[in-house]
mmCIF file of C-alpha atoms and ligand atoms in Angstrom:
data_model
loop_
_atom_site.group_PDB
_atom_site.id
_atom_site.type_symbol
_atom_site.label_atom_id
_atom_site.label_comp_id
_atom_site.label_asym_id
_atom_site.label_seq_id
_atom_site.Cartn_x
_atom_site.Cartn_y
_atom_site.Cartn_z
ATOM 1 C CA MET A 446 -23.176 16.141 -38.815
ATOM 2 C CA LEU A 447 -20.771 13.342 -37.988
ATOM 3 C CA THR A 448 -17.912 15.838 -37.624
ATOM 4 C CA LEU A 449 -20.011 17.964 -35.256
ATOM 5 C CA LEU A 450 -20.850 14.918 -33.115
ATOM 6 C CA THR A 451 -17.212 13.813 -33.107
ATOM 7 C CA SER A 452 -16.003 17.237 -31.948
ATOM 8 C CA MET A 453 -18.726 17.404 -29.268
ATOM 9 C CA TYR A 454 -17.575 13.992 -28.049
ATOM 10 C CA LEU A 455 -13.944 15.164 -27.951
ATOM 11 C CA VAL A 456 -14.902 18.314 -25.998
ATOM 12 C CA MET A 457 -16.872 16.213 -23.515
ATOM 13 C CA ARG A 458 -13.956 13.804 -23.111
ATOM 14 C CA THR A 459 -11.528 16.669 -22.561
ATOM 15 C CA VAL A 460 -13.831 18.264 -19.982
ATOM 16 C CA SER A 461 -14.391 15.024 -18.090
ATOM 17 C CA SER A 462 -10.738 14.015 -18.198
ATOM 18 C CA ARG A 463 -10.040 17.323 -16.433
ATOM 19 C CA ALA A 464 -12.549 16.348 -13.708
ATOM 20 C CA GLU A 465 -11.274 16.551 -10.155
ATOM 21 C CA PRO A 466 -10.223 13.149 -8.825
ATOM 22 C CA ILE A 467 -12.542 11.570 -6.280
ATOM 23 C CA ARG A 468 -11.121 9.963 -3.146
ATOM 24 C CA VAL A 469 -12.256 6.372 -2.698
ATOM 25 C CA LEU A 470 -11.410 4.425 0.449
ATOM 26 C CA VAL A 471 -11.335 0.626 0.588
ATOM 27 C CA THR A 472 -10.743 -0.910 4.026
ATOM 28 C CA GLY A 473 -9.455 -4.458 4.455
ATOM 29 C CA ALA A 474 -7.438 -3.618 1.373
ATOM 30 C CA ALA A 475 -4.917 -6.418 1.875
ATOM 31 C CA GLY A 476 -7.689 -9.030 2.059
ATOM 32 C CA GLN A 477 -9.201 -11.329 -0.504
ATOM 33 C CA ILE A 478 -12.313 -9.322 -1.473
ATOM 34 C CA ALA A 479 -10.212 -6.212 -2.006
ATOM 35 C CA TYR A 480 -7.862 -8.155 -4.253
ATOM 36 C CA SER A 481 -10.777 -8.825 -6.625
ATOM 37 C CA LEU A 482 -12.313 -5.380 -6.170
ATOM 38 C CA LEU A 483 -9.519 -2.856 -6.568
ATOM 39 C CA TYR A 484 -8.799 -3.496 -10.243
ATOM 40 C CA SER A 485 -12.455 -2.987 -11.218
ATOM 41 C CA ILE A 486 -12.628 0.315 -9.332
ATOM 42 C CA ALA A 487 -9.292 1.541 -10.666
ATOM 43 C CA LYS A 488 -10.217 0.852 -14.269
ATOM 44 C CA GLY A 489 -13.467 2.788 -14.092
ATOM 45 C CA ASP A 490 -16.120 0.083 -13.766
ATOM 46 C CA VAL A 491 -17.747 1.769 -10.764
ATOM 47 C CA PHE A 492 -17.352 5.551 -10.906
ATOM 48 C CA GLY A 493 -17.002 5.885 -14.683
ATOM 49 C CA LYS A 494 -14.256 5.435 -17.251
ATOM 50 C CA ASP A 495 -13.357 9.142 -17.269
ATOM 51 C CA GLN A 496 -13.495 9.814 -13.546
ATOM 52 C CA PRO A 497 -9.971 10.180 -12.098
ATOM 53 C CA ILE A 498 -9.563 8.329 -8.814
ATOM 54 C CA ILE A 499 -7.345 8.496 -5.767
ATOM 55 C CA LEU A 500 -7.504 5.101 -4.073
ATOM 56 C CA ILE A 501 -6.878 4.955 -0.362
ATOM 57 C CA LEU A 502 -6.153 1.529 1.056
ATOM 58 C CA LEU A 503 -6.588 0.931 4.795
ATOM 59 C CA ASP A 504 -5.531 -2.187 6.640
ATOM 60 C CA ILE A 505 -4.055 -3.041 10.043
ATOM 61 C CA PRO A 506 -0.300 -2.582 10.758
ATOM 62 C CA PRO A 507 0.775 -6.261 10.291
ATOM 63 C CA MET A 508 -0.741 -6.189 6.785
ATOM 64 C CA LEU A 509 1.225 -3.149 5.563
ATOM 65 C CA PRO A 510 3.879 -5.265 3.768
ATOM 66 C CA VAL A 511 1.091 -7.088 1.894
ATOM 67 C CA LEU A 512 -0.514 -3.745 1.080
ATOM 68 C CA ASP A 513 2.787 -2.656 -0.500
ATOM 69 C CA GLY A 514 2.465 -5.580 -2.894
ATOM 70 C CA VAL A 515 -1.106 -4.551 -3.761
ATOM 71 C CA VAL A 516 0.099 -1.000 -4.461
ATOM 72 C CA MET A 517 2.859 -2.309 -6.751
ATOM 73 C CA GLU A 518 0.331 -4.386 -8.670
ATOM 74 C CA LEU A 519 -2.059 -1.458 -9.063
ATOM 75 C CA GLN A 520 0.813 0.646 -10.416
ATOM 76 C CA ASP A 521 1.766 -2.170 -12.766
ATOM 77 C CA CYS A 522 -1.753 -2.230 -14.205
ATOM 78 C CA ALA A 523 -0.911 1.181 -15.763
ATOM 79 C CA LEU A 524 -4.459 2.465 -15.494
ATOM 80 C CA PRO A 525 -5.040 5.979 -16.871
ATOM 81 C CA ILE A 526 -7.667 7.170 -14.367
ATOM 82 C CA LEU A 527 -5.801 5.978 -11.288
ATOM 83 C CA LYS A 528 -4.045 9.149 -10.144
ATOM 84 C CA GLU A 529 -2.656 8.019 -6.798
ATOM 85 C CA VAL A 530 -2.706 5.086 -4.399
ATOM 86 C CA ILE A 531 -2.312 5.754 -0.691
ATOM 87 C CA PRO A 532 -1.701 2.736 1.563
ATOM 88 C CA THR A 533 -2.142 3.393 5.283
ATOM 89 C CA ASP A 534 -2.930 1.935 8.694
ATOM 90 C CA LYS A 535 -4.113 5.309 10.066
ATOM 91 C CA VAL A 536 -7.792 6.267 10.079
ATOM 92 C CA GLU A 537 -7.010 9.983 10.014
ATOM 93 C CA VAL A 538 -5.220 9.494 6.682
ATOM 94 C CA ALA A 539 -7.681 6.960 5.315
ATOM 95 C CA PHE A 540 -10.918 8.873 5.937
ATOM 96 C CA LYS A 541 -9.654 12.374 5.072
ATOM 97 C CA ASP A 542 -11.987 14.143 2.594
ATOM 98 C CA ILE A 543 -13.244 10.917 1.064
ATOM 99 C CA ASP A 544 -16.122 10.818 -1.421
ATOM 100 C CA ALA A 545 -16.812 7.079 -1.125
ATOM 101 C CA ALA A 546 -15.997 4.462 1.500
ATOM 102 C CA ILE A 547 -16.180 0.721 0.942
ATOM 103 C CA LEU A 548 -15.820 -0.816 4.387
ATOM 104 C CA VAL A 549 -14.706 -4.401 3.859
ATOM 105 C CA GLY A 550 -12.079 -4.748 6.592
ATOM 106 C CA SER A 551 -13.138 -7.109 9.367
ATOM 107 C CA MET A 552 -12.846 -10.699 10.429
ATOM 108 C CA PRO A 553 -14.584 -13.140 8.018
ATOM 109 C CA ARG A 554 -16.486 -16.141 9.414
ATOM 110 C CA LYS A 555 -15.082 -19.648 9.274
ATOM 111 C CA GLU A 556 -16.853 -22.927 8.601
ATOM 112 C CA GLY A 557 -19.587 -23.621 11.182
ATOM 113 C CA MET A 558 -19.940 -19.987 12.351
ATOM 114 C CA GLU A 559 -23.038 -17.849 11.832
ATOM 115 C CA ARG A 560 -22.411 -14.266 10.705
ATOM 116 C CA LYS A 561 -23.682 -12.947 14.026
ATOM 117 C CA ASP A 562 -20.847 -14.821 15.802
ATOM 118 C CA LEU A 563 -18.631 -12.066 14.426
ATOM 119 C CA LEU A 564 -20.568 -9.321 16.153
ATOM 120 C CA LYS A 565 -18.319 -8.609 19.107
ATOM 121 C CA ALA A 566 -15.053 -8.549 17.152
ATOM 122 C CA ASN A 567 -16.390 -6.480 14.306
ATOM 123 C CA VAL A 568 -18.692 -3.973 15.994
ATOM 124 C CA ALA A 569 -15.692 -2.302 17.646
ATOM 125 C CA ILE A 570 -14.089 -1.759 14.223
ATOM 126 C CA PHE A 571 -17.205 -0.081 12.850
ATOM 127 C CA LYS A 572 -17.550 2.182 15.860
ATOM 128 C CA THR A 573 -14.013 3.467 15.313
ATOM 129 C CA GLN A 574 -14.499 3.850 11.577
ATOM 130 C CA GLY A 575 -17.869 5.592 12.025
ATOM 131 C CA ALA A 576 -16.188 8.105 14.320
ATOM 132 C CA ALA A 577 -13.445 8.616 11.717
ATOM 133 C CA LEU A 578 -16.062 9.200 9.003
ATOM 134 C CA ASP A 579 -17.686 11.785 11.246
ATOM 135 C CA LYS A 580 -14.416 13.579 11.873
ATOM 136 C CA TYR A 581 -12.568 13.409 8.562
ATOM 137 C CA ALA A 582 -14.830 12.502 5.600
ATOM 138 C CA LYS A 583 -16.843 14.811 3.339
ATOM 139 C CA LYS A 584 -20.417 15.104 4.613
ATOM 140 C CA THR A 585 -21.586 13.872 1.202
ATOM 141 C CA VAL A 586 -19.574 10.635 1.498
ATOM 142 C CA LYS A 587 -21.371 7.465 0.357
ATOM 143 C CA VAL A 588 -20.585 4.525 2.601
ATOM 144 C CA VAL A 589 -21.174 0.856 1.838
ATOM 145 C CA VAL A 590 -20.525 -1.698 4.572
ATOM 146 C CA VAL A 591 -19.486 -5.184 3.491
ATOM 147 C CA GLY A 592 -17.795 -6.631 6.606
ATOM 148 C CA ASN A 593 -20.138 -8.982 8.469
ATOM 149 C CA PRO A 594 -22.565 -8.833 10.137
ATOM 150 C CA ALA A 595 -22.970 -6.171 7.475
ATOM 151 C CA ASN A 596 -26.374 -4.702 8.457
ATOM 152 C CA THR A 597 -25.535 -4.223 12.113
ATOM 153 C CA ASN A 598 -21.991 -3.031 11.417
ATOM 154 C CA CYS A 599 -23.507 -0.436 9.080
ATOM 155 C CA LEU A 600 -25.950 0.702 11.760
ATOM 156 C CA ILE A 601 -23.102 1.071 14.260
ATOM 157 C CA ALA A 602 -20.977 3.031 11.762
ATOM 158 C CA SER A 603 -23.913 5.352 11.050
ATOM 159 C CA LYS A 604 -24.697 5.879 14.741
ATOM 160 C CA SER A 605 -21.021 6.709 15.311
ATOM 161 C CA ALA A 606 -21.111 9.358 12.550
ATOM 162 C CA PRO A 607 -23.994 11.632 13.584
ATOM 163 C CA SER A 608 -22.904 14.503 11.287
ATOM 164 C CA ILE A 609 -23.324 12.367 8.154
ATOM 165 C CA PRO A 610 -26.903 11.750 6.928
ATOM 166 C CA LYS A 611 -28.151 8.220 7.708
ATOM 167 C CA GLU A 612 -29.212 7.932 4.071
ATOM 168 C CA ASN A 613 -25.535 7.980 3.026
ATOM 169 C CA PHE A 614 -25.007 4.570 4.650
ATOM 170 C CA SER A 615 -25.943 1.253 3.081
ATOM 171 C CA CYS A 616 -24.885 -2.356 3.453
ATOM 172 C CA LEU A 617 -24.280 -4.995 0.842
ATOM 173 C CA THR A 618 -27.104 -7.431 0.085
ATOM 174 C CA ARG A 619 -26.447 -7.192 -3.654
ATOM 175 C CA LEU A 620 -24.527 -10.450 -3.530
ATOM 176 C CA ASP A 621 -27.683 -12.211 -2.286
ATOM 177 C CA HIS A 622 -29.690 -10.322 -4.928
ATOM 178 C CA ASN A 623 -27.311 -11.479 -7.678
ATOM 179 C CA ARG A 624 -27.417 -15.031 -6.323
ATOM 180 C CA ALA A 625 -31.225 -14.983 -6.484
ATOM 181 C CA CYS A 626 -31.229 -13.574 -10.066
ATOM 182 C CA SER A 627 -28.780 -16.191 -11.145
ATOM 183 C CA GLN A 628 -30.748 -19.088 -9.603
ATOM 184 C CA VAL A 629 -33.931 -17.933 -11.380
ATOM 185 C CA ALA A 630 -32.072 -17.403 -14.665
ATOM 186 C CA MET A 631 -30.489 -20.865 -14.562
ATOM 187 C CA ARG A 632 -33.871 -22.426 -13.789
ATOM 188 C CA CYS A 633 -35.455 -20.649 -16.789
ATOM 189 C CA GLY A 634 -32.519 -21.258 -19.142
ATOM 190 C CA VAL A 635 -31.964 -17.519 -19.758
ATOM 191 C CA SER A 636 -29.060 -15.220 -18.996
ATOM 192 C CA SER A 637 -29.152 -13.382 -15.678
ATOM 193 C CA ASP A 638 -29.761 -9.983 -17.324
ATOM 194 C CA GLN A 639 -33.182 -11.319 -18.412
ATOM 195 C CA VAL A 640 -34.286 -11.427 -14.755
ATOM 196 C CA LYS A 641 -35.248 -8.269 -12.887
ATOM 197 C CA ASN A 642 -36.827 -7.062 -9.666
ATOM 198 C CA VAL A 643 -35.985 -9.902 -7.323
ATOM 199 C CA ILE A 644 -35.898 -8.678 -3.727
ATOM 200 C CA ILE A 645 -33.759 -9.549 -0.737
ATOM 201 C CA TRP A 646 -35.581 -8.515 2.419
ATOM 202 C CA GLY A 647 -33.859 -8.005 5.757
ATOM 203 C CA ASN A 648 -30.578 -9.251 7.074
ATOM 204 C CA HIS A 649 -27.540 -10.452 5.101
ATOM 205 C CA SER A 650 -27.776 -13.728 7.025
ATOM 206 C CA SER A 651 -29.544 -17.055 6.820
ATOM 207 C CA THR A 652 -32.833 -15.373 7.845
ATOM 208 C CA GLN A 653 -32.816 -13.127 4.764
ATOM 209 C CA TYR A 654 -35.878 -13.546 2.553
ATOM 210 C CA PRO A 655 -35.192 -13.826 -1.183
ATOM 211 C CA ASP A 656 -38.560 -12.969 -2.783
ATOM 212 C CA VAL A 657 -39.514 -13.346 -6.446
ATOM 213 C CA HIS A 658 -43.214 -12.458 -6.178
ATOM 214 C CA HIS A 659 -42.500 -9.182 -8.014
ATOM 215 C CA ALA A 660 -39.733 -10.441 -10.285
ATOM 216 C CA LYS A 661 -40.011 -10.657 -14.059
ATOM 217 C CA VAL A 662 -38.247 -12.956 -16.494
ATOM 218 C CA ASN A 663 -37.825 -12.094 -20.153
ATOM 219 C CA LEU A 664 -38.730 -15.327 -21.955
ATOM 220 C CA GLN A 665 -38.012 -14.876 -25.683
ATOM 221 C CA GLY A 666 -39.105 -11.247 -25.644
ATOM 222 C CA ALA A 667 -42.154 -11.732 -23.381
ATOM 223 C CA GLU A 668 -41.924 -10.259 -19.889
ATOM 224 C CA THR A 669 -43.297 -13.009 -17.624
ATOM 225 C CA GLU A 670 -43.942 -13.168 -13.870
ATOM 226 C CA ALA A 671 -41.205 -15.288 -12.283
ATOM 227 C CA TYR A 672 -43.754 -17.647 -10.678
ATOM 228 C CA GLN A 673 -45.296 -18.275 -14.123
ATOM 229 C CA ALA A 674 -41.961 -18.602 -15.866
ATOM 230 C CA ILE A 675 -40.709 -21.174 -13.367
ATOM 231 C CA LYS A 676 -43.997 -23.030 -12.776
ATOM 232 C CA ASP A 677 -42.676 -24.748 -9.665
ATOM 233 C CA ASP A 678 -44.032 -23.075 -6.537
ATOM 234 C CA ALA A 679 -42.595 -25.773 -4.278
ATOM 235 C CA TRP A 680 -39.072 -24.986 -5.507
ATOM 236 C CA LEU A 681 -39.619 -21.240 -5.241
ATOM 237 C CA ARG A 682 -40.890 -21.522 -1.668
ATOM 238 C CA GLY A 683 -38.351 -24.165 -0.659
ATOM 239 C CA ASP A 684 -34.977 -24.949 -2.218
ATOM 240 C CA PHE A 685 -34.673 -21.603 -4.013
ATOM 241 C CA ILE A 686 -34.936 -19.686 -0.736
ATOM 242 C CA SER A 687 -32.644 -21.980 1.240
ATOM 243 C CA THR A 688 -30.043 -22.076 -1.550
ATOM 244 C CA VAL A 689 -29.752 -18.288 -1.540
ATOM 245 C CA GLN A 690 -29.851 -18.077 2.270
ATOM 246 C CA GLN A 691 -27.114 -20.704 2.631
ATOM 247 C CA ARG A 692 -24.952 -19.775 -0.359
ATOM 248 C CA GLY A 693 -22.304 -17.980 1.686
ATOM 249 C CA ALA A 694 -21.912 -21.023 3.939
ATOM 250 C CA ALA A 695 -21.786 -23.370 0.911
ATOM 251 C CA VAL A 696 -18.965 -21.306 -0.634
ATOM 252 C CA ILE A 697 -17.033 -21.335 2.666
ATOM 253 C CA LYS A 698 -17.452 -25.118 2.932
ATOM 254 C CA ALA A 699 -16.175 -25.625 -0.605
ATOM 255 C CA ARG A 700 -13.391 -23.013 -0.721
ATOM 256 C CA LYS A 701 -12.469 -22.930 2.968
ATOM 257 C CA LEU A 702 -12.626 -19.180 2.431
ATOM 258 C CA SER A 703 -15.621 -16.893 2.147
ATOM 259 C CA SER A 704 -16.812 -15.630 -1.218
ATOM 260 C CA ALA A 705 -14.580 -12.946 -2.694
ATOM 261 C CA MET A 706 -14.889 -12.668 -6.490
ATOM 262 C CA SER A 707 -18.701 -12.612 -6.366
ATOM 263 C CA ALA A 708 -18.644 -10.251 -3.367
ATOM 264 C CA ALA A 709 -16.364 -7.841 -5.258
ATOM 265 C CA LYS A 710 -18.662 -7.942 -8.310
ATOM 266 C CA ALA A 711 -21.665 -7.218 -6.079
ATOM 267 C CA ILE A 712 -19.885 -4.273 -4.411
ATOM 268 C CA CYS A 713 -19.223 -2.806 -7.876
ATOM 269 C CA ASP A 714 -22.896 -3.252 -8.867
ATOM 270 C CA HIS A 715 -24.045 -1.665 -5.588
ATOM 271 C CA MET A 716 -21.751 1.372 -5.683
ATOM 272 C CA ARG A 717 -22.240 1.950 -9.438
ATOM 273 C CA ASP A 718 -26.015 2.063 -8.870
ATOM 274 C CA ILE A 719 -25.533 4.599 -6.063
ATOM 275 C CA TRP A 720 -23.349 6.742 -8.311
ATOM 276 C CA PHE A 721 -25.305 6.527 -11.572
ATOM 277 C CA GLY A 722 -28.805 5.396 -10.509
ATOM 278 C CA THR A 723 -30.883 2.302 -11.202
ATOM 279 C CA LYS A 724 -32.434 1.518 -14.591
ATOM 280 C CA GLU A 725 -35.912 2.881 -15.326
ATOM 281 C CA GLY A 726 -38.580 0.494 -14.004
ATOM 282 C CA GLU A 727 -36.085 -1.666 -12.138
ATOM 283 C CA PHE A 728 -35.203 -2.023 -8.523
ATOM 284 C CA VAL A 729 -32.288 -3.559 -6.654
ATOM 285 C CA SER A 730 -31.776 -4.759 -3.082
ATOM 286 C CA MET A 731 -29.761 -2.752 -0.584
ATOM 287 C CA GLY A 732 -29.537 -2.620 3.187
ATOM 288 C CA VAL A 733 -30.691 0.901 4.101
ATOM 289 C CA TYR A 734 -31.945 2.766 7.130
ATOM 290 C CA ALA A 735 -35.456 1.648 8.105
ATOM 291 C CA SER A 736 -37.492 4.723 8.989
ATOM 292 C CA GLY A 737 -40.476 2.747 10.298
ATOM 293 C CA ASN A 738 -42.563 3.897 7.306
ATOM 294 C CA SER A 739 -41.965 1.036 4.884
ATOM 295 C CA TYR A 740 -43.651 -2.375 5.072
ATOM 296 C CA ASN A 741 -44.117 -2.108 8.875
ATOM 297 C CA ILE A 742 -40.447 -2.838 9.454
ATOM 298 C CA PRO A 743 -39.341 -1.390 12.808
ATOM 299 C CA GLU A 744 -37.231 1.745 12.627
ATOM 300 C CA ASP A 745 -33.575 2.080 13.554
ATOM 301 C CA LEU A 746 -32.401 -0.985 11.661
ATOM 302 C CA ILE A 747 -30.404 -1.355 8.478
ATOM 303 C CA TYR A 748 -32.822 -3.585 6.574
ATOM 304 C CA SER A 749 -32.569 -4.755 2.962
ATOM 305 C CA PHE A 750 -35.418 -3.347 0.849
ATOM 306 C CA PRO A 751 -36.115 -2.978 -2.854
ATOM 307 C CA VAL A 752 -34.788 0.474 -3.774
ATOM 308 C CA GLN A 753 -34.620 2.756 -6.771
ATOM 309 C CA ILE A 754 -31.837 5.317 -6.991
ATOM 310 C CA LYS A 755 -31.727 8.708 -8.719
ATOM 311 C CA ASN A 756 -29.283 11.593 -8.194
ATOM 312 C CA LYS A 757 -27.314 9.464 -5.720
ATOM 313 C CA THR A 758 -30.418 9.175 -3.506
ATOM 314 C CA TRP A 759 -32.228 5.905 -2.818
ATOM 315 C CA LYS A 760 -35.936 5.507 -2.255
ATOM 316 C CA VAL A 761 -37.628 2.354 -0.988
ATOM 317 C CA VAL A 762 -40.083 0.954 -3.556
ATOM 318 C CA ASP A 763 -43.205 1.113 -1.401
ATOM 319 C CA GLY A 764 -46.648 -0.365 -1.926
ATOM 320 C CA LEU A 765 -45.785 -3.793 -3.332
ATOM 321 C CA PRO A 766 -48.487 -6.284 -2.273
ATOM 322 C CA ILE A 767 -47.194 -8.664 0.407
ATOM 323 C CA ASN A 768 -48.847 -12.042 1.046
ATOM 324 C CA ASP A 769 -48.872 -13.910 4.383
ATOM 325 C CA PHE A 770 -45.973 -16.178 3.356
ATOM 326 C CA SER A 771 -43.761 -13.161 2.642
ATOM 327 C CA ARG A 772 -44.961 -11.202 5.682
ATOM 328 C CA ALA A 773 -43.881 -13.935 8.089
ATOM 329 C CA LYS A 774 -40.419 -14.140 6.528
ATOM 330 C CA MET A 775 -39.960 -10.355 6.432
ATOM 331 C CA ASP A 776 -40.860 -10.162 10.125
ATOM 332 C CA ALA A 777 -38.565 -13.043 11.104
ATOM 333 C CA THR A 778 -35.503 -11.414 9.557
ATOM 334 C CA ALA A 779 -36.467 -8.051 11.124
ATOM 335 C CA ALA A 780 -36.661 -9.757 14.539
ATOM 336 C CA GLU A 781 -33.135 -11.109 14.075
ATOM 337 C CA LEU A 782 -31.892 -7.607 13.219
ATOM 338 C CA VAL A 783 -33.531 -6.139 16.319
ATOM 339 C CA GLU A 784 -31.757 -8.764 18.444
ATOM 340 C CA GLU A 785 -28.412 -8.152 16.692
ATOM 341 C CA ARG A 786 -28.760 -4.388 17.140
ATOM 342 C CA ASP A 787 -29.549 -4.723 20.851
ATOM 343 C CA THR A 788 -26.595 -7.086 21.399
ATOM 344 C CA ALA A 789 -24.265 -4.781 19.484
ATOM 345 C CA LEU A 790 -25.403 -1.745 21.485
ATOM 346 C CA ASP A 791 -24.801 -3.751 24.683
ATOM 347 C CA PHE A 792 -21.225 -4.526 23.578
ATOM 348 C CA LEU A 793 -20.651 -0.872 22.809
ATOM 349 C CA SER A 794 -21.863 0.274 26.209
ATOM 350 C CA GLN A 795 -19.600 -2.224 28.096
HETATM 351 P P1 NAD B 410 -10.005 -11.198 4.574
HETATM 352 O O1 NAD B 410 -9.697 -11.781 5.917
HETATM 353 O O2 NAD B 410 -9.392 -11.799 3.364
HETATM 354 O O3 NAD B 410 -9.665 -9.657 4.580
HETATM 355 C C1 NAD B 410 -10.069 -8.815 5.594
HETATM 356 C C2 NAD B 410 -9.015 -7.744 5.719
HETATM 357 O O4 NAD B 410 -9.501 -6.790 6.657
HETATM 358 C C3 NAD B 410 -7.668 -8.270 6.240
HETATM 359 O O5 NAD B 410 -6.622 -7.827 5.400
HETATM 360 C C4 NAD B 410 -7.590 -7.653 7.642
HETATM 361 O O6 NAD B 410 -6.259 -7.395 8.035
HETATM 362 C C5 NAD B 410 -8.385 -6.377 7.412
HETATM 363 N N1 NAD B 410 -8.824 -5.730 8.635
HETATM 364 C C6 NAD B 410 -9.157 -6.283 9.813
HETATM 365 N N2 NAD B 410 -9.446 -5.341 10.710
HETATM 366 C C7 NAD B 410 -9.323 -4.153 10.085
HETATM 367 C C8 NAD B 410 -9.472 -2.810 10.491
HETATM 368 N N3 NAD B 410 -9.812 -2.487 11.720
HETATM 369 N N4 NAD B 410 -9.244 -1.842 9.567
HETATM 370 C C9 NAD B 410 -8.879 -2.139 8.319
HETATM 371 N N5 NAD B 410 -8.695 -3.393 7.889
HETATM 372 C C10 NAD B 410 -8.922 -4.392 8.761
HETATM 373 O O7 NAD B 410 -11.620 -11.182 4.467
HETATM 374 P P2 NAD B 410 -12.515 -10.995 3.166
HETATM 375 O O8 NAD B 410 -12.783 -12.331 2.599
HETATM 376 O O9 NAD B 410 -11.951 -9.917 2.307
HETATM 377 O O10 NAD B 410 -13.888 -10.544 3.853
HETATM 378 C C11 NAD B 410 -14.006 -9.316 4.523
HETATM 379 C C12 NAD B 410 -15.359 -9.199 5.185
HETATM 380 O O11 NAD B 410 -16.409 -9.178 4.219
HETATM 381 C C13 NAD B 410 -15.717 -10.334 6.131
HETATM 382 O O12 NAD B 410 -16.383 -9.806 7.256
HETATM 383 C C14 NAD B 410 -16.684 -11.178 5.337
HETATM 384 O O13 NAD B 410 -17.511 -11.968 6.146
HETATM 385 C C15 NAD B 410 -17.439 -10.075 4.625
HETATM 386 N N6 NAD B 410 -18.225 -10.456 3.452
HETATM 387 C C16 NAD B 410 -19.419 -9.825 3.270
HETATM 388 C C17 NAD B 410 -20.180 -10.100 2.152
HETATM 389 C C18 NAD B 410 -21.502 -9.419 1.931
HETATM 390 O O14 NAD B 410 -22.187 -9.782 0.966
HETATM 391 N N7 NAD B 410 -21.930 -8.464 2.749
HETATM 392 C C19 NAD B 410 -19.719 -11.006 1.209
HETATM 393 C C20 NAD B 410 -18.492 -11.623 1.402
HETATM 394 C C21 NAD B 410 -17.748 -11.337 2.539
HETATM 395 C C1 LMR B 411 -21.348 -14.374 1.830
HETATM 396 O O1 LMR B 411 -22.566 -14.192 1.807
HETATM 397 O O2 LMR B 411 -20.762 -15.093 1.015
HETATM 398 C C2 LMR B 411 -20.526 -13.649 2.860
HETATM 399 O O3 LMR B 411 -21.347 -12.910 3.692
HETATM 400 C C3 LMR B 411 -19.607 -14.527 3.597
HETATM 401 C C4 LMR B 411 -20.321 -15.339 4.653
HETATM 402 O O4 LMR B 411 -19.853 -15.339 5.800
HETATM 403 O O5 LMR B 411 -21.337 -15.951 4.320
#
């Protein structure tokens, strides 16, 4: 029996190691998030240990010498699934036939700035890259936008790529989700994998609403509602929310640079869940296209919802009961996104 299983395993390995390489684009590839991200992708943490990868690295012309250094380091990692690395400053090379796009490249905010201060500079980048997706990428491409303001940049990229389904676009709020899990876990004295189903609603900004009304904590084998496990409603409705909302700013203040290691980890979690699906009975937070049918959130926004993913397709977890406290916060962050969208569309039409 053991021999049969061993030979089946070997056959499966041989088949998968003959799999066609997938083309994965990372933009802003000479920047600090990419520096933490590329190794994880190239060693199989995101698309699978047996999935050959061609990594395409896009940055702007002045960063090409830095990109050369990144390429040398990737080569020096001697990673078996990394078939090729293509550094470029040309969108027609970068977006050609790609299966996955991780759009990080943009200007990060500095101390004292709000993420929406970046709108004008960054919206233009996402218009160009959306058009390049439309023209050069596979129609099945999965796109995650990280560059801030991530939700609105994602909306602009999607609008600029009308031939690619809107559902293929998402923006990163997994970092906020992970921050919320970690805060709850630390408060309960458990590891973060014992916390599930926290939700980040809305914008990846200080109006986001980290919500634990539906979260569960595993306390010594007993699945417990987060509110019961923590037994401190004042903290959950006060400092917990503001800590998660302000975490990006706190990291910038301390490091004088925006978060990179934790952002890279969150990108891996986000893209791996798109590729392989979410765990049974669990949901994660992701900025996705609001159709107008979920939780009375206006349509034509990229809004962070709880989602479950199967066969590379996300579905909003609908029907969760929402109390007045949550409703007000969900609407406030939606209002900010409407304003950001309208400002961004104004910039684009100028
Ligand atoms: P960074 O400045 O270290 O790197 C950004 C890179 O993007 C630079 O190498 C720059 O040359 C490049 N770039 C600029 N314009 C480009 C273009 N048109 N095409 C390709 N590359 C381009 O910044 P970082 O710390 O890596 O952060 C990148 C972005 O991610 C920022 O907008 C930051 O605010 C955002 N961010 C988002 C989250 C999130 O959770 N959504 C978390 C952390 C950071
Ligand atoms: C973060 O949440 O850490 C990033 O979006 C960086 C920022 O500007 O806050």
